[in-house]
Amino acid sequence: MNKSINRRDFLKGAGVLAAASALPVSMVELVFADTTQNFSFAYISDAHLQQIKGTKFVNNWDRGLIRAVAETNLLTPKPDFILFGGDLAQLGKKAELDHGAEILSALRGNKVYHVMGEHDYYLDLGQYWETLFGPQYYSFDHKGVHFVVLNSILTYDDWTYKRWPTAEQRMLEMADLDNPNGSPFMVGDKQREWLKQDLAKISKTTPIVVVSHSPLQKIYKNWNFWTDDAEQVQALLRPFNKVTVLYGHVHQIQYNQIGNISFNSVMSTAWPWPYPSTYAQAEQYLPKLTVPMNRADPFFERDATGWQFINMANGNVDMRYNLFSNTSRTVAFNTKTGEPEDTVFQSPDKRIPPQTQY
Amino acid sequence: MKACFSGASTITAISISLAAMATPLGLPPVPIPADNPQSPEKIKLGDKLFHDTRFSSTGQVSCATCHDAKKTFTDSPLPVSRGINKLKGTRNAPTVINAAYFHRLFWDGREPSLEEQSKDPMINPVEMGLPNHEPVLKLVRTDPEYVQAFKTVFGKSGEQLTMEEVKKAIASFERTIVAGNSPFDHYYFGGDKNAMTAAQIRGFKVFMDQGRCVSCHTVEQDQALFTDNRFHNIGIGINQMQKDVPRLAGEFLKAKMQGGDVDKAVLGNPKTSNLGRFAVTDTLDDMGSFKTPTLRNIAMTAPYMHDGSLKTLKEVVVHYNNGGVTRKGDRVNDFLSGGIRPLNLSERQISDLVAFMGH
């Protein structure tokens, strides 16, 4: 499979129903010389289910996740496993996590791996989430690829344990944007030590896919598009030949290359965020590689949400973003330059013009 | 020309002339393709073609069979249309009124223009049933009236005369079937506050606000087509077959890749029909979605929805009020469009909304 493959050829070649579609989930296919080793996984992220009262939840966020699940169930062939990228809940409540688990239970077959998001965590520090979904960080191997799932939304003990009179207030402070009371995310000493041990057993030629909620790079502090110990995590990944970091949290297309590490964001099923560069009052470091996508039409709630088909034929990531009501994009890893590039929009004169208002 | 939004009036008095193309109050100018300009002779020819039953295999069905001017250019009250030998299709005949403004034609938008739309029913097995377009060409090339008319309009005859000219003439006629200048238009655009009843005025407020109708049935500052020309899954049709979607979608795509004809497939099988625009685009975003119809003259074109499954406008409003399910408490379908949600309208608001739409 090559990265310039068109949709129709792909359908003929692989018979994947989803490739023809625009799902709010990610479909990842890893292609190997020995085709029996090929596999795919689906990736759904950032549902932000919010309880209003009792059994009443915010309709729009519910519908986004329900749709993602329904469309994941249409994938042919069935993905080997499914990843949920964090922020299942909005305010970390049991009712929200239960509601999310119930919607996700409609996923047919196969294991679901979960990533911790800050909206799942800061009410009870992940206690209830763990009873539903298991440990907050772990790794697993699948057909020759080493997957590492990190909890990257932790922060300083002082902020987490000492500052707030109630758990509810802690959750609300962390859920707020442009909040002077906020605190940047990090992976933390303990987990980095665990990561070091975990990677010590892995051959340097094994493709590594790290899945985290926050970006494992520093993009924009005010909105927590930021991981404070990113450099230290990156240092642990540096010895490996092929490393990809997939992250949610930002609800938009971003891509970057730092040394040997390719970074690719995934979309949210809930809503799009603006790009940090649209808010000029604070310094931002949106990767220079990233060409922003057009913004959404607010009535069409699924607009500017989307899904990705991810091809890892070369051990690096080629992302095909299928965007509801928006132009599809391919961000492919260019082996010559050693970085991801938007295959259509990368050159400045090809940047997409703003959406026409009507 | 007399043409109204209100059900109390009719559009049957359309006169087919260039004069009729003066833009009625509430409508933008009719878009005319550069390669198919209007002329009185072309419109008249299109009218004749539109009503010619010889373009069907049985000699009994014309365009006008399902788009009957006396029935507001539909076949009301049939839920789904009947073609040759009373064969039933899967879709409710949409009115031709204001179809000139549609960006895409058919409920699923599978054709890009009136010209391209016009040729399909002739060769659909459940509509006009011809094996191909040859019998149509034979007729227009030999019937003396047609020979003369095509010569006058297009300057073509014999082999030079193709389906292109037939399609253009039919589309040209259809572009004259427009309806505006209704009580609503006088009220909203004309400033006549007495043009609508009190209930209709209240209903219009529901339409614009709590009912969220205007989000898709667009009303602009100086015109109202009552359609956004987009496609939405509103929970009709697909609600009844949710369990079948994975199997049907897969089978359909497979058949299509092997050369299956979308037009025949969607009109031949109700379940395939309910896949909606997905059948055209292969895009799951479009699963179960259909084009927003215009609401002009809507009271006169019952029953409603792509499958004619809702008999009255009240049933339609109740369906939306329930958030995309016809019977309250039924399961909302997984592919529902984002804008569809429970509306919490009162009985009074529902009846006002229906009053606004023309009763």
XYZ file of C-alpha atoms in Angstrom:
717
model
C 0.000 0.000 0.000
C 1.360 3.435 -0.763
C 0.400 6.812 0.527
C -0.969 8.175 -2.711
C -3.532 5.427 -2.929
C -6.963 6.655 -3.885
C -10.168 5.676 -2.218
C -11.544 3.494 -4.971
C -8.319 1.525 -5.370
C -8.171 1.080 -1.687
C -11.688 -0.303 -1.569
C -10.839 -2.800 -4.250
C -7.610 -3.715 -2.592
C -8.645 -4.125 0.967
C -12.420 -4.225 0.981
C -12.533 -1.844 3.904
C -15.947 -0.291 4.101
C -14.705 2.430 6.381
C -12.129 3.748 3.972
C -14.912 5.090 1.846
C -16.417 6.905 4.709
C -16.015 9.747 7.112
C -16.008 8.300 10.564
C -15.371 10.107 13.808
C -12.988 7.290 14.611
C -9.509 6.502 13.454
C -8.746 3.391 11.530
C -5.151 2.309 11.659
C -3.755 -0.286 9.368
C -0.218 -1.484 9.655
C 1.024 -3.158 6.549
C 3.939 -5.564 6.566
C 5.873 -7.475 3.973
C 4.295 -10.604 5.411
C 0.656 -9.652 4.883
C -0.575 -12.111 7.501
C 0.923 -9.697 10.006
C -1.219 -6.780 8.842
C -3.618 -5.422 11.356
C -5.811 -2.453 11.997
C -7.203 -0.685 15.000
C -9.845 1.962 15.462
C -9.314 5.123 17.491
C -12.118 7.177 19.029
C -11.346 10.166 21.213
C -12.591 13.087 23.287
C -16.299 12.408 23.718
C -16.718 14.757 26.726
C -20.051 13.275 27.828
C -21.590 15.706 30.273
C -24.347 15.044 32.769
C -26.971 17.740 33.025
C -29.060 16.106 35.727
C -30.028 12.513 36.537
C -30.208 10.546 33.327
C -30.072 13.685 31.174
C -26.818 14.263 29.292
C -25.710 16.818 26.706
C -27.332 15.481 23.542
C -24.723 16.642 21.078
C -21.771 14.932 22.755
C -23.817 11.760 23.213
C -24.676 11.683 19.525
C -21.051 12.113 18.468
C -19.924 9.089 20.453
C -22.961 6.985 19.521
C -22.238 7.687 15.881
C -18.561 6.836 16.243
C -19.474 3.511 17.830
C -22.043 2.709 15.128
C -19.554 3.516 12.385
C -16.781 1.549 14.072
C -19.146 -1.405 14.006
C -19.315 -1.030 10.221
C -15.572 -1.416 9.740
C -14.746 -4.333 7.477
C -12.564 -6.148 8.256
C -13.116 -5.684 11.936
C -10.273 -3.812 13.679
C -8.047 -5.934 15.909
C -8.721 -3.587 18.795
C -10.161 -0.194 19.591
C -8.482 2.683 21.409
C -10.386 5.319 23.301
C -8.145 8.381 23.549
C -9.386 9.972 26.782
C -11.901 12.575 27.980
C -14.788 10.165 27.908
C -16.381 12.312 30.638
C -16.592 16.085 31.000
C -16.367 16.491 34.773
C -15.143 13.039 35.791
C -18.418 11.993 37.418
C -19.325 8.360 37.929
C -22.550 8.960 36.041
C -20.634 10.326 33.060
C -18.096 7.503 33.017
C -20.873 4.915 33.413
C -22.831 6.552 30.596
C -19.740 6.479 28.373
C -18.974 2.867 29.246
C -22.544 1.973 28.344
C -22.351 3.688 24.931
C -18.967 2.056 24.267
C -20.384 -1.333 25.255
C -22.223 -1.308 21.928
C -18.846 -1.788 20.212
C -19.013 -5.241 18.767
C -16.236 -7.630 19.667
C -12.580 -6.958 20.340
C -10.809 -5.268 23.175
C -11.039 -1.565 23.926
C -7.897 0.072 25.310
C -8.432 3.264 27.283
C -6.311 6.382 27.692
C -6.755 8.698 30.688
C -7.913 12.244 29.941
C -7.898 15.136 32.405
C -11.689 15.317 32.292
C -11.824 11.717 33.462
C -9.260 12.210 36.199
C -9.396 15.340 38.316
C -12.530 14.608 40.320
C -11.388 11.412 42.066
C -7.878 11.128 40.605
C -8.894 8.294 38.334
C -10.227 5.924 40.980
C -13.569 5.150 39.387
C -12.111 5.178 35.870
C -9.658 2.450 36.973
C -12.450 0.209 38.203
C -14.116 0.505 34.796
C -11.185 0.495 32.427
C -8.071 -0.785 34.207
C -4.631 0.732 34.869
C -3.805 4.331 33.953
C -0.634 3.409 32.066
C 0.488 0.162 30.486
C 1.980 -1.316 27.357
C 1.177 -4.175 25.045
C 2.531 -5.785 21.916
C 0.512 -6.474 18.855
C 1.875 -8.210 15.789
C 5.349 -6.790 16.054
C 4.465 -3.285 17.213
C 5.024 -2.118 20.784
C 2.201 0.073 22.064
C 2.640 2.261 25.121
C -0.334 3.966 26.731
C 0.601 6.832 29.056
C -1.337 8.945 31.495
C 0.099 12.285 30.397
C -2.346 14.595 32.167
C -0.823 14.428 35.668
C 0.558 17.523 37.312
C 2.494 18.715 40.358
C 1.521 17.194 43.689
C 1.086 20.612 45.224
C -1.564 21.515 42.656
C -3.271 18.121 42.749
C -3.334 17.422 46.479
C -2.977 20.671 48.394
C -4.535 23.565 46.626
C -8.276 22.956 46.410
C -10.907 22.774 49.129
C -13.004 20.265 47.167
C -12.478 17.664 44.466
C -15.208 19.337 42.401
C -13.344 22.630 42.380
C -10.121 20.882 41.365
C -11.963 19.301 38.445
C -13.489 22.611 37.349
C -10.178 24.459 37.573
C -8.502 21.861 35.370
C -11.394 21.907 32.895
C -11.063 25.668 32.425
C -9.159 27.354 29.597
C -6.977 30.452 29.975
C -7.111 29.803 33.690
C -4.369 31.425 35.791
C -5.125 28.798 38.468
C -4.397 25.961 36.036
C -1.316 23.808 35.877
C 0.494 22.225 32.943
C 0.237 18.487 32.323
C 3.040 16.021 32.703
C 3.851 12.339 32.668
C 5.780 12.568 35.952
C 8.864 10.935 37.472
C 7.229 7.672 38.458
C 5.702 6.961 35.099
C 8.821 8.023 33.197
C 10.803 5.551 35.265
C 8.242 2.891 34.390
C 8.494 3.828 30.706
C 12.263 3.525 30.836
C 11.973 0.013 32.297
C 9.269 -0.916 29.813
C 11.299 0.209 26.792
C 14.500 -1.450 28.054
C 13.099 -4.798 26.921
C 12.273 -3.621 23.408
C 14.522 -3.908 20.356
C 15.465 -0.558 18.819
C 14.063 -1.656 15.462
C 10.606 -2.426 16.809
C 8.072 0.212 15.723
C 6.834 2.065 18.804
C 3.435 3.722 19.041
C 2.938 5.897 22.102
C -0.613 6.858 22.876
C -1.250 9.736 25.241
C -4.004 12.234 25.847
C -1.930 15.447 25.838
C 0.532 16.109 23.014
C 3.891 15.072 24.643
C 5.186 18.340 23.214
C 4.730 21.992 24.086
C 2.241 23.855 21.948
C 0.097 26.265 23.953
C 0.189 26.513 27.704
C -3.013 28.482 28.223
C -5.154 25.709 26.804
C -3.009 22.890 28.174
C -1.884 21.846 24.707
C 1.261 21.163 26.680
C 3.212 18.449 28.475
C 5.716 19.932 30.882
C 8.182 17.033 30.900
C 7.830 16.441 27.149
C 11.582 16.654 26.511
C 12.304 13.991 29.117
C 9.707 11.638 27.627
C 11.038 12.299 24.141
C 14.564 11.474 25.354
C 13.392 8.008 26.370
C 11.963 7.455 22.883
C 14.980 8.793 21.003
C 16.942 5.508 20.715
C 14.211 3.835 18.663
C 14.132 3.876 14.879
C 10.438 4.438 14.337
C 8.370 6.224 16.921
C 4.913 7.686 16.582
C 3.001 9.613 19.219
C -0.763 9.700 18.759
C -2.665 12.124 20.967
C -6.164 13.494 21.434
C -7.046 16.485 23.615
C -6.584 19.183 20.958
C -9.677 18.329 18.844
C -7.953 19.455 15.642
C -5.392 18.442 13.066
C -1.809 18.876 14.255
C 1.350 17.156 13.160
C 4.977 17.546 13.966
C 8.347 15.856 13.789
C 10.868 16.138 16.597
C 13.993 14.134 15.842
C 12.884 10.558 15.243
C 9.410 11.071 16.693
C 6.376 11.758 14.524
C 3.467 13.401 16.276
C -0.087 13.162 15.000
C -3.245 14.314 16.702
C -6.641 12.661 16.337
C -10.014 14.349 16.099
C -12.691 14.608 18.758
C -16.217 13.216 18.490
C -17.508 16.189 20.461
C -16.421 19.578 19.122
C -13.582 21.380 17.355
C -11.257 23.808 19.150
C -9.846 26.890 17.478
C -6.164 26.860 16.645
C -3.949 28.527 19.280
C -2.647 30.952 16.662
C -6.080 32.575 16.502
C -5.613 33.794 20.060
C -2.755 36.247 19.870
C -2.621 37.325 23.517
C -0.333 34.521 24.580
C 2.670 32.824 23.081
C 1.966 29.654 21.165
C 4.145 27.065 19.463
C 1.789 25.373 17.031
C 4.098 23.105 15.023
C 5.265 24.893 11.903
C 4.420 21.774 9.922
C 0.747 22.077 10.727
C -1.542 23.654 8.151
C -4.743 24.521 10.031
C -8.035 23.158 8.762
C -11.099 25.266 8.003
C -13.425 25.991 10.845
C -16.818 24.535 11.428
C -20.340 25.515 10.597
C -21.830 25.562 14.095
C -25.225 24.161 13.146
C -23.747 20.952 11.815
C -22.470 19.562 15.060
C -20.331 16.927 13.435
C -18.631 19.519 11.223
C -14.892 19.769 11.975
C -15.006 16.548 13.847
C -13.740 13.559 11.967
C -11.660 10.450 11.825
C -8.379 9.254 10.439
C -7.264 6.309 8.447
C -3.699 5.688 9.469
C -1.308 3.708 7.362
C 1.939 2.606 8.967
C 3.414 0.767 6.055
C 6.895 2.180 6.667
C 6.659 2.175 10.436
C 5.871 5.875 10.277
C 2.417 7.312 10.157
C 0.478 8.454 7.086
C -2.720 10.113 8.270
C -5.755 10.417 6.057
C -8.151 12.794 7.780
C -11.741 12.348 6.668
C -13.545 15.453 7.811
C -17.256 15.930 7.949
C -18.332 18.754 5.614
C -14.721 19.686 5.102
C -11.957 18.916 2.621
C -10.241 15.612 3.288
C -6.553 15.833 4.112
C -3.596 13.506 3.986
C -0.649 14.121 6.251
C 1.962 11.648 5.094
C 5.434 10.965 6.419
C 7.943 12.112 3.819
C 10.901 9.737 3.997
C 13.145 12.218 2.167
C 12.636 15.134 4.522
C 11.996 12.896 7.516
C 8.874 14.707 8.580
C 5.112 14.578 8.102
C 3.742 16.752 5.342
C 0.303 17.723 4.259
C 0.287 16.289 0.753
C -1.886 19.083 -0.628
C -1.580 22.099 1.602
C 1.993 22.131 2.833
C 3.436 24.845 0.626
C 2.429 28.327 1.833
C 0.766 29.264 -1.450
C -1.423 26.189 -1.228
C -2.789 26.913 2.224
C -6.530 26.477 2.336
C -8.534 29.689 2.009
C -11.098 30.446 4.711
C -14.490 28.818 4.404
C -17.041 30.905 2.534
C -19.794 32.060 4.841
C -23.341 31.609 3.665
C -48.807 33.790 -11.924
C -50.454 32.759 -8.735
C -48.345 30.666 -6.480
C -48.458 30.369 -2.771
C -47.000 28.953 0.345
C -50.455 28.689 1.789
C -52.548 25.627 1.052
C -55.557 27.793 0.362
C -54.119 28.759 -2.980
C -52.878 26.819 -5.941
C -50.099 27.010 -8.429
C -52.035 25.408 -11.240
C -52.508 28.693 -13.044
C -48.898 28.855 -14.173
C -48.691 30.274 -17.629
C -45.871 28.964 -19.711
C -44.254 31.997 -21.146
C -41.255 34.148 -20.582
C -43.493 36.510 -18.673
C -43.896 33.781 -16.086
C -40.211 34.030 -15.391
C -40.418 37.396 -13.759
C -39.224 36.575 -10.260
C -42.120 36.256 -7.818
C -41.886 37.914 -4.410
C -39.781 35.839 -2.025
C -37.667 34.042 -4.614
C -34.280 34.739 -6.141
C -34.004 34.799 -9.942
C -34.215 31.296 -11.403
C -30.696 30.089 -12.193
C -30.429 29.383 -15.918
C -27.412 27.350 -17.117
C -25.308 29.207 -19.701
C -25.561 26.298 -22.120
C -29.326 26.043 -21.892
C -30.923 29.485 -22.188
C -34.703 29.769 -21.964
C -36.915 30.497 -24.953
C -40.708 30.263 -25.329
C -40.355 27.595 -28.027
C -38.007 25.483 -25.918
C -40.308 25.706 -22.903
C -43.262 24.663 -25.029
C -41.297 21.734 -26.429
C -40.264 20.688 -22.928
C -43.891 20.831 -21.841
C -44.845 18.450 -24.644
C -42.009 16.059 -23.824
C -42.920 16.185 -20.129
C -46.436 14.976 -20.917
C -45.570 12.380 -23.571
C -46.542 8.882 -22.413
C -44.833 7.333 -25.438
C -41.512 7.613 -23.580
C -42.516 4.609 -21.451
C -42.471 0.945 -22.382
C -46.246 0.640 -21.920
C -47.110 3.957 -23.539
C -48.979 4.962 -20.398
C -46.488 6.784 -18.198
C -45.018 10.236 -18.691
C -43.086 12.584 -16.412
C -46.448 14.144 -15.620
C -47.826 10.831 -14.315
C -45.878 11.267 -11.097
C -45.482 15.043 -11.392
C -49.066 16.022 -12.143
C -49.737 19.764 -12.291
C -53.196 19.137 -10.835
C -51.533 17.529 -7.825
C -48.968 20.276 -7.317
C -46.579 18.379 -9.587
C -46.670 15.249 -7.415
C -48.806 12.098 -7.407
C -50.382 12.885 -4.053
C -51.772 10.970 -2.151
C -49.572 8.039 -3.169
C -46.861 7.329 -0.565
C -44.460 6.092 -3.230
C -44.763 6.539 -6.979
C -46.230 4.047 -9.427
C -44.603 3.537 -12.775
C -45.391 1.176 -15.635
C -47.810 -1.680 -14.891
C -48.500 -0.078 -11.506
C -45.024 -1.086 -10.333
C -44.207 0.590 -7.055
C -40.979 2.483 -6.524
C -39.523 3.305 -3.152
C -39.779 7.071 -3.032
C -42.404 9.770 -2.761
C -42.590 11.926 -5.895
C -41.027 15.273 -5.033
C -42.746 18.295 -6.526
C -41.167 19.948 -9.547
C -42.114 23.335 -8.086
C -38.953 25.331 -7.430
C -36.798 22.328 -8.390
C -35.049 24.903 -10.577
C -33.304 26.083 -7.415
C -32.064 22.675 -6.266
C -28.320 22.163 -6.403
C -28.750 18.446 -6.811
C -31.703 16.413 -8.018
C -33.512 13.368 -6.630
C -34.039 12.723 -2.918
C -30.458 11.462 -2.677
C -28.968 14.079 -5.014
C -27.686 11.476 -7.446
C -27.946 13.846 -10.405
C -26.395 17.324 -10.573
C -28.999 19.133 -12.705
C -32.536 19.081 -14.023
C -31.054 18.147 -17.381
C -29.347 15.016 -16.050
C -32.290 14.109 -13.824
C -34.769 14.171 -16.683
C -33.333 11.187 -18.535
C -33.193 8.657 -15.669
C -36.857 7.727 -15.070
C -37.299 6.773 -18.740
C -34.937 3.842 -18.351
C -35.672 2.863 -14.770
C -37.427 -0.543 -14.669
C -40.066 0.544 -12.142
C -40.697 3.987 -13.620
C -40.989 4.302 -17.403
C -39.307 0.982 -18.139
C -37.489 1.576 -21.424
C -34.450 -0.662 -22.002
C -32.408 2.379 -23.141
C -32.953 5.828 -24.663
C -33.159 4.627 -28.272
C -37.006 4.543 -28.390
C -37.061 8.173 -27.175
C -34.615 9.245 -29.863
C -36.520 7.355 -32.517
C -39.707 9.228 -31.587
C -38.227 12.697 -31.467
C -36.416 12.130 -34.751
C -39.518 10.925 -36.626
C -42.640 12.434 -35.068
C -43.366 15.408 -37.380
C -44.266 17.784 -34.552
C -41.061 16.965 -32.694
C -38.964 17.147 -35.876
C -40.279 20.642 -36.491
C -39.955 21.792 -32.906
C -36.390 20.489 -32.362
C -35.402 22.064 -35.690
C -36.788 25.426 -34.534
C -35.341 25.307 -31.020
C -31.982 23.601 -31.490
C -31.520 23.639 -35.269
C -30.974 19.898 -35.166
C -32.603 16.883 -36.765
C -31.902 13.243 -37.531
C -28.768 11.777 -36.002
C -27.669 15.232 -34.826
C -30.600 15.202 -32.437
C -29.535 13.435 -29.220
C -30.691 13.063 -25.643
C -28.820 16.301 -24.887
C -31.541 18.309 -26.645
C -34.335 16.228 -25.107
C -32.903 16.756 -21.612
C -32.406 20.477 -22.180
C -35.964 21.024 -23.367
C -37.491 19.154 -20.431
C -35.297 21.034 -17.942
C -36.163 24.317 -19.610
C -39.868 23.637 -19.072
C -39.280 22.602 -15.459
C -37.479 25.881 -14.745
C -40.712 27.755 -15.373
C -42.480 25.919 -12.540
C -41.749 28.241 -9.675
C -43.857 29.351 -6.732
C -43.422 32.383 -4.543
C -45.591 35.425 -3.956
C -47.472 33.652 -1.173
C -49.152 35.148 1.911
C -45.903 34.388 3.740
C -43.919 36.334 1.149
C -46.301 39.289 1.452
C -46.040 39.139 5.235
C -42.293 38.722 5.499
C -40.819 40.347 2.418
C -43.709 42.604 1.396
C -44.357 44.087 4.829
C -48.079 43.247 4.819
C -48.691 42.294 8.454
C -52.218 41.136 7.642
C -51.168 38.624 5.018
C -50.954 35.748 7.509
C -53.361 34.725 10.274
C -52.437 35.121 13.940
C -51.845 31.352 14.220
C -49.606 31.406 11.137
C -47.601 34.297 12.543
C -47.121 32.418 15.826
C -46.224 29.326 13.803
C -43.604 31.279 11.880
C -41.983 32.283 15.154
C -41.833 28.608 16.184
C -40.401 27.853 12.734
C -37.597 30.373 13.253
C -36.884 29.747 16.946
C -37.772 26.780 19.108
C -38.713 24.531 16.208
C -35.275 24.973 14.605
C -36.964 24.361 11.216
C -35.186 27.304 9.596
C -31.792 25.694 10.150
C -32.463 23.450 7.144
C -35.557 25.017 5.562
C -33.735 28.250 4.955
C -35.284 31.714 5.065
C -32.983 34.540 4.082
C -33.314 38.301 4.356
C -34.755 38.849 0.908
C -35.791 35.381 -0.260
C -36.898 32.012 1.026
C -36.330 28.727 -0.770
C -37.070 26.806 2.435
C -34.240 24.419 1.693
C -30.521 24.444 2.462
C -29.895 22.102 -0.481
C -28.113 19.785 1.928
C -28.713 16.213 3.045
C -29.731 15.135 6.522
C -30.522 11.939 8.341
C -33.709 12.874 10.172
C -34.590 9.357 11.293
C -37.037 8.421 8.545
C -36.721 5.042 6.875
C -33.440 4.069 8.436
C -35.016 3.911 11.907
C -36.827 0.756 10.844
C -33.735 -1.039 9.565
C -30.905 -0.108 11.893
C -29.926 -3.696 12.520
C -29.605 -4.277 8.784
C -27.326 -1.316 8.108
C -23.932 -3.053 8.429
C -24.966 -5.918 6.168
C -26.844 -3.767 3.644
C -24.156 -1.099 3.443
C -21.481 -3.714 2.809
C -23.538 -5.574 0.223
C -24.473 -2.359 -1.519
C -20.885 -1.114 -1.789
C -19.767 -4.472 -3.080
C -22.495 -4.524 -5.732
C -21.708 -0.946 -6.715
C -18.013 -1.699 -7.124
C -18.973 -4.549 -9.404
C -20.850 -2.105 -11.617
C -24.306 -2.041 -10.025
C -26.601 0.821 -11.044
C -27.461 3.139 -8.150
C -30.639 4.453 -9.791
C -32.047 0.959 -10.233
C -30.873 -0.277 -6.846
C -32.401 2.488 -4.780
C -35.761 2.436 -6.535
C -35.921 -1.347 -6.599
C -35.518 -2.092 -2.903
C -36.986 -0.093 -0.006
C -34.164 -1.016 2.345
C -31.472 -0.006 -0.127
C -33.470 3.173 -0.721
C -33.240 3.972 2.971
C -29.447 4.099 2.811
C -30.116 7.557 1.341
C -27.288 9.657 0.039
C -24.785 7.070 1.265
C -25.728 5.059 -1.822
C -24.482 7.925 -3.975
C -21.382 9.084 -2.118
C -20.258 5.882 -0.291
C -19.718 8.193 2.660
C -20.920 7.111 6.078
C -21.603 10.754 6.950
C -24.447 10.449 4.489
C -25.920 7.253 5.885
C -29.710 7.502 5.761
C -29.683 11.137 4.695
C -31.964 12.795 2.155
C -32.242 16.215 0.584
C -34.088 18.958 2.441
C -37.245 19.503 0.364
C -38.650 22.968 -0.152
C -41.704 23.707 1.987
C -43.467 25.861 -0.564
C -46.965 24.484 -1.242
C -46.154 21.703 1.181
C -49.739 21.386 2.435
C -50.760 20.259 -1.036
C -48.253 17.445 -1.492
C -49.078 14.943 1.251
C -47.878 12.390 2.218
C -44.414 13.393 3.360
C -40.786 12.318 3.560
C -38.764 10.386 0.978
C -40.849 7.275 1.574
C -44.219 8.995 2.005
C -44.448 7.416 5.446
C -45.914 10.431 7.240
C -49.472 11.265 6.198
C -49.917 14.738 7.610
C -47.867 17.810 8.414
C -48.774 17.305 12.054
C -47.158 13.862 11.969
C -44.067 15.477 10.474
C -43.853 18.083 13.222
C -44.413 15.439 15.916
C -41.588 13.368 14.430
C -39.220 16.311 14.771
C -40.595 17.211 18.182
C -39.711 13.687 19.333
C -36.129 14.259 18.225
C -36.148 12.133 15.096
C -38.488 9.270 16.003
C -42.074 9.013 14.796
C -43.278 7.201 17.899
C -42.089 8.723 21.145
C -39.778 6.359 22.984
C -38.536 4.537 19.870
C -34.786 4.203 19.526
C -33.101 7.229 17.980
C -30.933 6.065 15.123
C -27.183 6.112 15.464
C -26.576 8.114 12.294
C -29.018 10.924 13.085
C -27.915 14.368 11.893
C -26.528 16.578 14.612
C -29.211 19.237 14.375
C -32.101 16.880 15.127
C -33.088 16.800 18.787
C -36.218 16.842 20.944
C -37.870 20.267 20.629
C -40.307 20.328 23.580
C -43.017 22.060 21.556
C -46.470 22.406 23.099
C -49.641 21.202 21.351
C -50.401 24.845 20.572
C -46.970 25.410 19.049
C -47.348 22.272 16.947
C -50.715 23.357 15.581
C -49.405 26.880 14.943
C -46.478 25.461 13.018
C -48.834 23.346 10.919
C -50.979 26.443 10.338
C -47.921 28.313 9.142
C -47.160 25.574 6.649
C -50.509 26.077 5.048
C -53.592 24.636 6.737
